[in-house]
Amino acid sequence: MTFTSIIWKELRERPTAMITSVLSILLGVTALVAIRNVSVFSEQEVAGKLDTLGANVLVLPKGVTLQDYYAADMHEETIPEQHVAELALAGLTGVEGLSPKLCVPIKLQEKSATLTGILPQADLQTMAAWQGGRLFKKHVGCKAKINVANAQDDAPEALARRRTIQELHDHEAVIGADIAGTLGLNTGDAVDMLGETFTVIATLEPTGTIDDTRVFAHLHTVQRLAGAGEVVNVIEVMGCCEDVANGLVDQLGTMLPDTRIVTIANVVETQVSINRMMTRLSYLFLAILIAVGGASMASAMYANVMERRREIGTLMALGATRRFVTRLFLVKAGLLGLAGGLGGYLLGSGLALVLGPNFAGVAVQPIPSLALIAAGTAVLVSFAASYFPARRAAGLDPCLCFQEV
Amino acid sequence: MLRLEQVSKVYRKRGEEIAALQTTNLEIADGDFVAIIGPSGSGKTTLLSTLGGMLAPTTGKMWIDDQSVYDLPVADRARLRQEKIGFVFQTFNLVPYLTARENVSIPMYLAGMTPAAQRERATELLESVGLAERMEHKPSELSTGQQQRVALARTLANNPDLILADEPTGNLDPASRQMVLSYFEKFNQTGKTIVMVTHDIAAARTAKRMLNLSEGVLEGIPHEPVLKSA
Ligand SMILES: Nc1ncnc2c1ncn2[C@@H]1O[C@H](COP(=O)(O)OP(=O)(O)OP(=O)(O)O)[C@@H](O)[C@H]1O
Ligand SMILES: [Mg+2]
């Protein structure tokens, strides 16, 4: 016989007595793990967006609100294209690039797609040079690598990543990954859109964003074919680094009073506040775990000690020390806590896989290190709850062994 | 040798005092077999608990082989019980969720014996009390007589010098009672000291020495042992 075999056999004999308390710890841990798991991925996503897009500012029509940065141009309202020239000529410090967009829904070989008109950087540079202005000025103390568009970096294939393109001619098109995939389009193919034929000059890498379902063409071509006039849905202003984004908001706001200026921080605001709420919720569940799980463990342990008084007295008569008796209950509590913690981790990770995409809009994967935290917390709660019952057991009078029943 | 020196026990409960054991002097030599009889409430269990190192007397000292037991720390007293004392209970006190063999193993486990050695000795002991076929049975699957035999095997596990028994035959049918008494005689013949507390005068007569406890006062009864197994 060994120490653990005594504990296992006792547990096996009366499993129901401890089930409620293990279950309540398990449920507490489940909720904690699920929430933590989702919020870790949600925070990662926010951080990722801020990292890649943090320097950018969107110039939108007044009435537009948006949730998804990448879909900033997917709406009906427009602003004059004139604003692009105004911005180019203003020589705003720290602005590396401007990308106006106009979207129109189209049918492409019977498939719905979005035709997005963009202005190649070459056009902008010509415009600025022509007017004698310098488009891109670094601000004082900027540590960012200069990222001004050039023919080498801003090849059509890099459009999805760089969000700008150097050259794009009248009847050329760049195709998003999904569309290219489903329609089997390759570089050099010809496609018909809005009654005219375009040559595919590049297909894009998948990005996981809405850009994958877009077809890009020259802004002016799209304006002409859609009969939209000289308007755009959005102007994306690329700053050199995050430091300028906030300053730009003020400057742009005064320059273009009939528009709405939005930073990526504004876009992810909702997600940030959801994350904050999830963090608070996880504290609440921790409190519930400690209160409910702990209390139910404590009372079950206490009942277990009372039920086993004569057994404990007998063990003491046979030579068991108080330390041994304390250990008997604490190790049992530890095992139960471990079971609740690991079970809760598995259940919580499973729950997060469902909740993440459906409620928080983020893809989620199990986080192995959470298993350690979950098990640790559960064991700690279980220990703490069983401390006094175990002390009580160790303090029992060995003379109990002589009492009848 | 076991010796009580001016030992008395007073229980104090909510301001009330119960003198369970009057000032008592007692010497029990190694290899003795003492029966203590007395009516219910006379202090028999109190005396036995004190002899077992589990109940500190209100006054006086208790010695086991020149060791003043109640001057030892609690943990040392537990070790002393584990090494030198075996208990037999009226209600057997087998651990309900353990098999006969595991119950017999408990004292050996507490003494730090390896599982294999525990198993081997437990098997031997259970065979010696005629329970070779019942090793893997739990107490609830055994008759009361069989349960007490498992308890006897457990008592012998660490080969104690002293056996303390509280009403060991109280819950048994006549045949099982007879059997337990003859085991006691056998243990005594192998040199173990036995102190048995009982209501049962006939059972007490099998002991070498008889003492009467009445309202906490202990006194000897003149007596010639009746040898059952002879
Ligand atoms: N833990 C205790 N607290 C207070 N009083 C006690 C305690 N244990 C025993 N007593 C009292 O001490 C006296 C002696 O009790 P004890 O159990 O020793 O008697 P006993 O001779 O073993 O009786 P029985 O034959 O019924 O087992 C009784 O009056 C009893 O009520
Ligand atoms: Mg008694």
XYZ file of C-alpha atoms and ligand atoms in Angstrom:
667
model
C 0.000 0.000 0.000
C 1.118 3.520 -0.749
C -0.003 7.009 0.175
C -1.689 7.685 -3.140
C -3.428 4.326 -3.165
C -5.098 5.208 0.147
C -6.316 8.495 -1.339
C -7.496 6.938 -4.603
C -9.353 4.152 -2.874
C -11.106 6.524 -0.538
C -12.066 8.751 -3.478
C -13.310 5.801 -5.480
C -15.417 4.623 -2.555
C -17.246 7.925 -2.193
C -16.885 9.781 -5.469
C -20.181 11.656 -5.317
C -19.304 13.501 -2.135
C -16.558 15.464 -3.857
C -18.142 15.777 -7.304
C -20.027 19.003 -6.656
C -16.955 20.783 -5.415
C -14.740 19.549 -8.235
C -17.462 20.534 -10.672
C -17.740 24.042 -9.306
C -13.979 24.492 -9.513
C -14.034 22.998 -12.992
C -16.744 25.386 -14.176
C -14.979 28.385 -12.694
C -11.748 27.400 -14.425
C -13.628 26.715 -17.671
C -15.029 30.238 -17.719
C -11.678 31.749 -16.781
C -9.766 29.830 -19.432
C -12.343 30.504 -22.151
C -12.398 34.236 -21.500
C -8.653 34.514 -21.123
C -8.070 32.492 -24.265
C -10.380 34.668 -26.366
C -9.062 37.908 -24.950
C -5.425 36.954 -25.507
C -6.128 36.433 -29.203
C -8.285 39.496 -29.437
C -5.570 41.609 -27.831
C -3.030 40.102 -30.202
C -5.193 41.051 -33.114
C -5.594 44.617 -31.895
C -1.868 44.871 -31.303
C -1.238 43.499 -34.774
C -3.546 46.028 -36.391
C -2.040 48.902 -34.457
C 1.392 47.658 -35.416
C 0.787 47.440 -39.141
C -1.725 50.233 -39.554
C -1.070 52.403 -36.515
C 0.465 55.192 -38.549
C -2.430 55.429 -40.961
C -5.344 57.817 -40.945
C -8.549 57.508 -42.945
C -10.353 60.438 -44.487
C -14.017 59.448 -44.811
C -17.318 61.053 -45.716
C -18.962 62.595 -42.647
C -21.751 60.049 -42.214
C -19.659 56.892 -42.298
C -18.929 54.754 -39.291
C -16.740 51.724 -39.601
C -15.706 48.557 -37.793
C -13.229 47.104 -40.241
C -10.293 49.121 -41.459
C -9.942 47.051 -44.591
C -13.546 47.722 -45.565
C -13.254 51.479 -45.051
C -14.275 52.154 -48.651
C -17.226 49.776 -48.775
C -20.008 52.317 -48.530
C -22.103 54.514 -50.785
C -21.020 57.940 -49.577
C -18.289 59.871 -51.306
C -15.969 62.846 -50.932
C -14.503 64.898 -53.800
C -11.312 63.562 -55.344
C -10.094 67.160 -55.152
C -9.133 66.452 -51.518
C -6.359 64.140 -52.712
C -4.672 66.987 -54.550
C -5.168 69.312 -51.593
C -3.473 66.800 -49.312
C -0.657 66.129 -51.795
C 0.083 69.799 -52.120
C -0.190 70.658 -48.440
C 3.114 68.898 -47.801
C 2.023 67.529 -44.427
C 4.929 66.461 -42.298
C 5.290 62.708 -41.825
C 2.937 61.701 -44.607
C 4.452 58.998 -46.775
C 1.620 58.160 -49.036
C -1.965 58.825 -50.059
C -4.322 56.210 -51.347
C -7.783 57.289 -52.471
C -10.278 54.527 -53.252
C -13.580 54.206 -54.983
C -15.552 50.985 -54.872
C -18.207 49.659 -57.188
C -19.865 46.281 -57.064
C -19.457 44.363 -60.305
C -20.129 40.973 -61.835
C -17.003 39.232 -62.957
C -17.817 36.129 -65.025
C -21.152 35.921 -63.142
C -19.393 36.246 -59.764
C -19.898 39.198 -57.434
C -16.754 41.165 -56.799
C -15.717 44.629 -55.771
C -13.997 46.794 -58.309
C -11.755 49.184 -56.429
C -10.310 52.208 -58.113
C -6.922 53.278 -56.764
C -4.521 56.026 -57.719
C -0.974 54.864 -58.468
C 1.737 56.737 -56.583
C 3.360 57.827 -59.848
C 0.270 59.967 -60.591
C 0.511 61.595 -57.185
C 4.204 62.273 -57.537
C 3.678 63.854 -60.923
C 0.901 65.984 -59.470
C 3.113 67.205 -56.615
C 6.193 67.772 -58.771
C 4.133 69.646 -61.302
C 2.917 72.024 -58.637
C 6.477 72.455 -57.324
C 5.628 70.890 -53.953
C 7.420 68.101 -52.139
C 5.019 65.369 -51.234
C 6.862 63.602 -48.460
C 8.488 65.371 -45.554
C 9.934 63.527 -42.616
C 9.051 64.978 -39.261
C 11.695 65.866 -36.685
C 12.803 62.868 -34.636
C 11.078 60.266 -36.798
C 12.728 56.913 -36.309
C 10.797 55.074 -38.989
C 12.478 53.809 -42.141
C 11.505 55.923 -45.075
C 8.777 54.074 -46.837
C 7.956 56.325 -49.728
C 6.554 54.476 -52.695
C 8.966 53.562 -55.437
C 8.841 51.386 -58.495
C 10.853 48.608 -56.935
C 8.981 48.114 -53.664
C 5.569 49.000 -54.973
C 5.289 46.451 -57.695
C 1.686 45.377 -58.305
C 2.205 42.076 -56.440
C 3.012 43.957 -53.221
C -0.204 45.968 -53.284
C -1.920 43.964 -50.565
C 0.943 44.434 -48.149
C 2.126 47.938 -49.006
C -1.374 49.229 -49.767
C 0.012 51.404 -52.556
C 1.151 50.770 -56.092
C 3.639 52.691 -58.185
C 2.278 52.242 -61.696
C -1.185 51.235 -62.910
C -2.386 52.044 -66.387
C -5.783 52.632 -67.829
C -6.765 49.072 -68.732
C -4.735 47.126 -66.233
C -6.126 45.246 -63.238
C -4.726 43.609 -60.108
C -6.777 40.659 -58.794
C -7.298 39.630 -55.157
C -6.309 36.129 -54.107
C -9.822 34.697 -53.650
C -11.139 35.992 -56.938
C -8.042 34.875 -58.806
C -8.413 31.460 -57.201
C -12.101 30.915 -57.931
C -11.981 32.308 -61.451
C -8.617 30.765 -62.296
C -7.142 34.076 -63.388
C -3.430 34.545 -63.916
C -1.113 37.362 -64.861
C -1.543 38.212 -68.525
C -5.176 37.072 -68.763
C -7.834 39.416 -70.029
C -11.002 40.176 -68.071
C -14.155 42.076 -68.986
C -15.471 44.550 -66.448
C -18.226 47.094 -66.952
C -18.058 46.585 -70.689
C -14.312 47.080 -71.158
C -11.416 44.643 -71.290
C -8.579 44.743 -68.767
C -5.262 42.918 -68.634
C -4.383 41.235 -65.378
C -0.941 42.523 -64.412
C -0.748 40.757 -61.046
C -2.631 38.484 -58.662
C -2.210 39.060 -54.935
C -1.143 36.841 -52.044
C -4.008 35.934 -49.674
C -4.281 38.427 -46.802
C -7.273 37.123 -44.858
C -8.949 40.500 -45.328
C -11.634 41.764 -47.631
C -8.887 42.738 -50.067
C -8.866 39.126 -51.243
C -12.209 39.627 -52.963
C -11.279 42.823 -54.749
C -10.239 43.730 -58.265
C -8.067 46.835 -58.390
C -8.000 49.195 -61.355
C -7.038 52.813 -61.955
C -9.223 55.249 -60.025
C -10.021 57.371 -63.060
C -11.023 54.355 -65.121
C -13.367 53.185 -62.401
C -14.853 56.689 -62.028
C -15.488 56.854 -65.770
C -16.978 53.375 -66.117
C -19.185 53.729 -63.041
C -20.233 57.250 -64.046
C -19.436 58.372 -60.549
C -17.733 61.669 -61.311
C -14.560 62.841 -59.600
C -15.264 61.311 -56.216
C -13.748 58.727 -53.882
C -15.106 56.718 -50.916
C -12.042 57.104 -48.748
C -8.547 58.540 -48.701
C -6.028 56.483 -46.777
C -3.228 58.699 -45.469
C -0.091 56.704 -44.633
C 1.965 58.246 -41.873
C 5.597 57.345 -41.380
C 5.112 56.283 -37.751
C 2.537 56.243 -35.011
C 3.780 59.522 -33.549
C 2.334 61.510 -36.407
C -1.090 59.859 -36.501
C -2.622 61.946 -33.757
C -1.145 65.224 -35.019
C -2.404 64.401 -38.483
C -5.942 63.944 -37.218
C -6.031 67.566 -36.030
C -4.397 68.946 -39.160
C -6.622 66.975 -41.507
C -9.673 67.928 -39.497
C -9.031 71.649 -40.008
C -8.022 71.194 -43.661
C -11.018 69.106 -44.651
C -13.891 70.127 -42.377
C -16.560 68.249 -44.382
C -14.884 64.869 -43.760
C -14.537 62.487 -40.928
C -10.983 61.663 -39.825
C -10.480 58.253 -38.287
C -7.329 56.578 -36.970
C -6.810 52.853 -36.645
C -7.023 53.384 -32.891
C -10.578 54.670 -33.422
C -11.384 51.645 -35.569
C -10.249 49.120 -32.977
C -11.820 51.055 -30.097
C -14.773 48.686 -29.827
C -12.541 45.668 -29.806
C -10.319 47.266 -27.188
C -13.306 47.951 -24.985
C -14.570 44.388 -25.463
C -11.137 43.187 -24.406
C -11.249 45.391 -21.353
C -14.661 43.997 -20.486
C -13.416 40.440 -20.912
C -10.534 41.139 -18.569
C -12.954 42.449 -15.954
C -15.196 39.472 -16.520
C -12.254 37.144 -15.941
C -11.656 38.781 -12.553
C -15.307 38.214 -11.760
C -15.021 34.543 -12.666
C -11.866 34.253 -10.629
C -13.773 35.653 -7.670
C -16.634 33.229 -8.309
C -14.168 30.351 -8.617
C -12.588 31.258 -5.321
C -15.855 31.926 -3.525
C -18.097 29.164 -4.879
C -15.472 26.553 -5.727
C -13.556 27.241 -2.546
C -16.613 27.228 -0.312
C -17.990 24.047 -1.802
C -14.596 22.360 -1.568
C -14.234 23.496 2.026
C -17.637 22.188 3.043
C -17.202 18.886 1.216
C -13.793 18.405 2.824
C -15.163 19.292 6.211
C -17.985 16.775 5.797
C -15.446 14.197 4.649
C -13.352 14.775 7.771
C -16.396 14.457 10.040
C -17.538 11.314 8.284
C -14.095 9.745 8.733
C -13.522 10.681 12.361
C -13.309 7.139 13.608
C -11.149 6.099 10.691
C -8.766 8.969 11.452
C -8.743 8.074 15.141
C -7.939 4.484 14.226
C -5.122 5.518 11.894
C -3.706 7.631 14.704
C -3.985 4.707 17.124
C -2.062 2.626 14.583
C 0.700 5.207 14.552
C -0.290 7.874 12.016
C 1.066 11.290 12.968
C -0.859 14.559 12.679
C 1.345 15.473 9.759
C 0.317 12.304 7.980
C -3.373 13.043 8.515
C -2.954 16.637 7.318
C -1.159 15.383 4.230
C -3.862 12.800 3.592
C -6.447 15.553 3.170
C -4.237 18.147 1.503
C -2.960 15.756 -1.151
C -6.519 14.658 -1.805
C -7.490 18.322 -2.168
C -4.532 18.853 -4.495
C -5.557 15.950 -6.720
C -9.144 17.157 -6.878
C -7.982 20.692 -7.637
C -5.702 19.377 -10.358
C -8.564 17.401 -11.892
C -10.833 20.455 -11.785
C -8.107 22.700 -13.185
C -7.093 20.469 -16.078
C -10.699 19.539 -16.866
C -11.569 23.227 -16.798
C -8.652 24.010 -19.088
C -9.804 21.430 -21.657
C -13.419 22.527 -21.476
C -12.518 26.220 -21.473
C -10.183 25.866 -24.455
C -12.953 24.051 -26.323
C -15.422 26.764 -25.400
C -13.013 29.463 -26.567
C -12.767 27.808 -29.990
C -16.525 28.328 -30.329
C -16.862 31.685 -28.584
C -13.847 33.364 -30.194
C -15.052 33.481 -33.795
C -18.748 33.768 -32.938
C -18.765 36.414 -30.223
C -15.490 38.278 -30.411
C -14.752 37.845 -34.096
C -11.291 36.427 -33.575
C -9.865 33.049 -34.495
C -8.637 31.311 -31.361
C -6.228 28.494 -30.584
C -5.696 26.734 -27.247
C -2.919 28.293 -25.168
C -0.905 25.510 -23.475
C 0.556 27.837 -20.848
C -2.995 28.514 -19.630
C -3.159 24.851 -18.525
C -0.422 25.586 -16.020
C -2.152 28.691 -14.738
C -5.542 26.937 -14.618
C -4.175 23.921 -12.748
C -2.157 26.144 -10.433
C -5.105 28.340 -9.555
C -7.440 25.399 -9.040
C -4.948 23.537 -6.859
C -4.307 26.672 -4.831
C -8.016 27.291 -4.289
C -8.509 23.649 -3.371
C -5.579 23.722 -0.945
C -6.715 26.921 0.697
C -10.253 25.583 1.056
C -9.018 22.323 2.555
C -6.472 23.822 4.895
C -8.794 24.209 7.863
C -10.624 20.896 7.349
C -7.216 19.172 7.152
C -6.058 20.907 10.334
C -9.298 19.880 11.948
C -8.683 16.257 10.934
C -5.137 16.350 12.298
C -6.426 17.801 15.545
C -8.928 14.991 16.108
C -8.601 12.987 19.294
C -7.183 9.509 18.630
C -9.462 8.238 21.425
C -12.259 8.505 18.834
C -11.165 5.041 17.762
C -12.807 3.618 20.872
C -16.140 5.289 20.231
C -18.913 3.233 18.798
C -20.017 4.451 15.357
C 7.058 -3.031 31.377
C 4.103 -0.769 31.793
C 3.718 1.423 34.845
C 1.155 3.973 36.027
C 2.339 6.297 38.747
C -0.283 8.348 40.626
C -2.307 8.627 37.423
C -5.745 10.249 37.511
C -8.002 11.565 34.797
C -10.612 14.292 35.107
C -12.689 15.265 32.058
C -13.682 18.902 32.000
C -16.656 19.727 29.835
C -18.439 23.084 29.989
C -17.424 23.722 33.561
C -18.457 20.239 34.652
C -15.816 17.883 35.982
C -16.027 14.118 35.622
C -13.444 12.168 37.550
C -13.157 9.194 35.202
C -10.086 7.734 36.848
C -9.076 8.157 40.482
C -5.417 8.291 41.436
C -4.087 4.938 40.284
C -0.827 3.035 40.606
C -0.350 0.017 38.410
C 2.489 -2.138 37.152
C 2.140 -4.627 34.318
C 5.132 -6.839 33.697
C 6.250 -7.948 30.231
C 4.362 -11.043 29.141
C 1.477 -10.454 31.507
C -2.131 -10.863 30.444
C -4.379 -8.520 32.401
C -8.141 -8.319 32.181
C -9.911 -5.250 33.513
C -13.595 -5.584 34.238
C -16.082 -3.049 35.420
C -19.525 -1.638 34.722
C -20.262 0.809 31.947
C -18.920 4.277 32.638
C -16.426 3.063 35.216
C -13.464 4.430 33.251
C -12.199 1.324 31.437
C -11.798 3.013 28.060
C -10.256 6.031 29.754
C -7.651 3.815 31.384
C -6.936 1.959 28.153
C -6.564 5.227 26.172
C -4.067 6.428 28.750
C -2.128 3.166 28.510
C -2.141 3.564 24.729
C -0.486 6.975 24.850
C -3.545 8.688 23.438
C -4.980 10.415 26.490
C -2.775 12.502 28.729
C -3.637 11.931 32.389
C -4.626 14.890 34.544
C -1.980 13.950 37.098
C 0.781 11.372 37.311
C 3.044 9.663 34.819
C 2.810 6.621 32.607
C 5.971 4.679 31.800
C 6.684 2.174 29.091
C 10.135 0.627 29.554
C 11.646 3.596 31.418
C 10.130 6.057 28.968
C 7.700 8.569 30.461
C 5.214 8.459 27.608
C 3.434 11.765 28.199
C 6.710 13.655 28.378
C 7.231 12.771 24.712
C 6.072 15.030 21.878
C 2.826 13.972 20.170
C 4.581 12.713 17.043
C 6.917 10.526 19.118
C 3.952 9.043 20.912
C 2.437 8.169 17.539
C 5.711 6.457 16.600
C 5.726 4.616 19.916
C 2.229 3.255 19.230
C 3.232 2.254 15.733
C 6.295 0.367 16.973
C 5.218 -1.134 20.282
C 1.446 -1.177 20.699
C -1.309 -3.029 18.931
C -4.983 -2.201 19.429
C -8.066 -4.390 19.229
C -11.422 -2.631 19.154
C -14.932 -3.703 19.990
C -16.086 -2.394 16.588
C -12.993 -3.751 14.747
C -12.330 -0.334 13.152
C -11.300 -1.667 9.783
C -10.955 1.001 7.112
C -14.099 0.435 5.040
C -12.679 1.256 1.610
C -9.624 -0.985 1.934
C -9.444 -4.744 1.462
C -8.488 -7.132 4.251
C -4.921 -7.251 3.010
C -4.681 -3.470 2.753
C -6.103 -3.054 6.239
C -3.462 -5.377 7.613
C -0.824 -3.408 5.668
C -1.644 -0.035 7.266
C 0.644 -0.300 10.322
C 3.464 -1.636 8.129
C 2.954 1.170 5.636
C 3.059 3.701 8.487
C 6.293 2.083 9.660
C 7.801 2.670 6.216
C 7.860 -0.898 4.930
C 8.038 -1.361 1.143
C 4.779 -2.322 -0.611
C 6.150 -5.742 -1.540
C 7.196 -6.520 2.025
C 3.837 -5.244 3.325
C 2.036 -7.513 0.953
C 4.043 -10.536 1.840
C 3.628 -10.100 5.593
C -0.069 -9.186 5.325
C -0.654 -12.363 3.352
C 1.161 -14.435 5.962
C -0.757 -12.838 8.829
C -4.142 -13.303 7.168
C -3.295 -16.927 6.462
C -2.371 -17.386 10.123
C -5.860 -16.236 11.170
C -7.476 -18.503 8.587
C -8.456 -15.853 6.037
C -6.347 -16.975 3.085
C -9.458 -16.884 0.890
C -10.574 -13.406 1.961
C -7.529 -11.225 1.256
C -9.207 -9.012 -1.351
C -12.511 -8.644 0.453
C -13.625 -5.384 1.943
C -14.883 -5.322 5.555
C -18.506 -5.010 4.398
C -18.101 -8.340 2.614
C -16.917 -10.136 5.757
C -18.772 -11.513 8.772
C -18.154 -9.838 12.142
C -15.994 -12.759 13.266
C -13.919 -12.501 10.096
C -13.621 -8.740 10.522
C -12.246 -9.180 14.017
C -9.759 -11.718 12.711
C -8.575 -9.201 10.101
C -8.257 -6.688 12.933
C -6.207 -9.209 14.936
C -3.906 -9.725 11.964
C -3.532 -5.941 11.679
C -2.728 -5.739 15.409
C 0.170 -8.129 14.899
C 1.461 -6.391 11.775
C 4.388 -4.578 13.408
C 4.919 -7.328 15.966
C 3.992 -5.157 18.983
C 5.087 -5.974 22.550
C 1.849 -4.722 24.002
C -1.720 -5.405 22.889
C -4.510 -3.213 24.236
C -8.015 -4.511 23.643
C -11.252 -2.672 24.410
C -14.177 -5.099 24.624
C -12.711 -7.269 21.847
C -15.511 -9.818 22.172
C -18.364 -7.358 22.735
C -19.788 -7.572 19.226
C -19.136 -11.225 18.523
C -21.120 -14.444 18.468
C -20.018 -17.129 20.987
C -17.898 -19.063 18.500
C -16.011 -15.996 17.301
C -15.623 -14.801 20.887
C -14.032 -18.135 21.745
C -11.718 -17.879 18.813
C -10.560 -14.346 19.679
C -9.864 -15.392 23.261
C -7.791 -18.341 22.136
C -5.798 -16.069 19.798
C -5.110 -13.792 22.765
C -3.843 -16.739 24.725
C -1.637 -17.693 21.829
C -0.261 -14.144 21.494
C 0.415 -14.093 25.229
C 2.254 -17.397 24.983
C 4.564 -15.882 22.371
C 5.528 -13.267 24.952
C 3.204 -10.374 24.197
C 1.760 -8.342 27.036
C -2.015 -8.042 26.813
C -4.367 -5.650 28.565
C -7.978 -6.453 27.824
C -10.908 -4.398 29.028
C -14.253 -6.187 29.125
C -17.692 -6.537 30.628
C -17.453 -10.224 30.071
C -16.315 -11.889 33.301
C -15.960 -15.286 31.678
C -13.663 -13.793 29.067
C -11.722 -11.991 31.764
C -11.118 -15.277 33.533
C -8.913 -16.429 30.651
C -6.392 -13.731 31.635
C -3.531 -14.269 34.055
C -4.572 -11.352 36.174
C -7.909 -9.660 36.797
C -8.543 -6.109 37.904
C -11.810 -4.476 38.750
C -12.528 -0.872 37.874
C -15.419 0.750 39.667
C -16.143 4.467 39.474
C -12.577 5.132 38.553
C -11.045 3.058 41.332
C -8.879 0.143 40.273
C -8.318 -2.901 42.488
C -7.104 -6.447 42.002
C -9.347 -9.481 42.079
C -7.879 -12.735 43.361
C -8.002 -15.142 40.455
C -6.573 -18.352 38.981
C -6.441 -18.309 35.166
C -8.632 -20.812 33.302
C -6.709 -22.144 30.332
C -9.141 -22.465 27.452
C -6.801 -23.949 24.934
C -5.405 -26.517 27.326
N -14.254 12.678 26.164
C -14.953 12.690 27.318
N -15.391 13.844 27.822
C -16.078 13.869 28.968
N -16.414 12.797 29.654
C -15.994 11.596 29.207
C -15.249 11.481 27.997
N -14.989 10.157 27.799
C -15.541 9.496 28.813
N -16.147 10.366 29.673
C -16.807 10.016 30.925
O -15.857 9.365 31.745
C -16.449 8.277 32.374
C -15.711 7.005 32.031
O -15.904 6.754 30.659
P -15.303 5.492 29.918
O -15.610 5.613 28.481
O -13.883 5.370 30.278
O -16.124 4.300 30.563
P -16.130 2.786 30.159
O -15.839 2.023 31.423
O -15.274 2.522 29.017
O -17.642 2.536 29.780
P -18.242 1.519 28.714
O -18.152 0.152 29.366
O -19.649 1.934 28.564
O -17.438 1.603 27.515
C -17.903 8.236 31.971
O -18.676 8.857 32.943
C -17.936 9.042 30.719
O -19.165 9.711 30.569
Mg -15.574 1.866 27.012
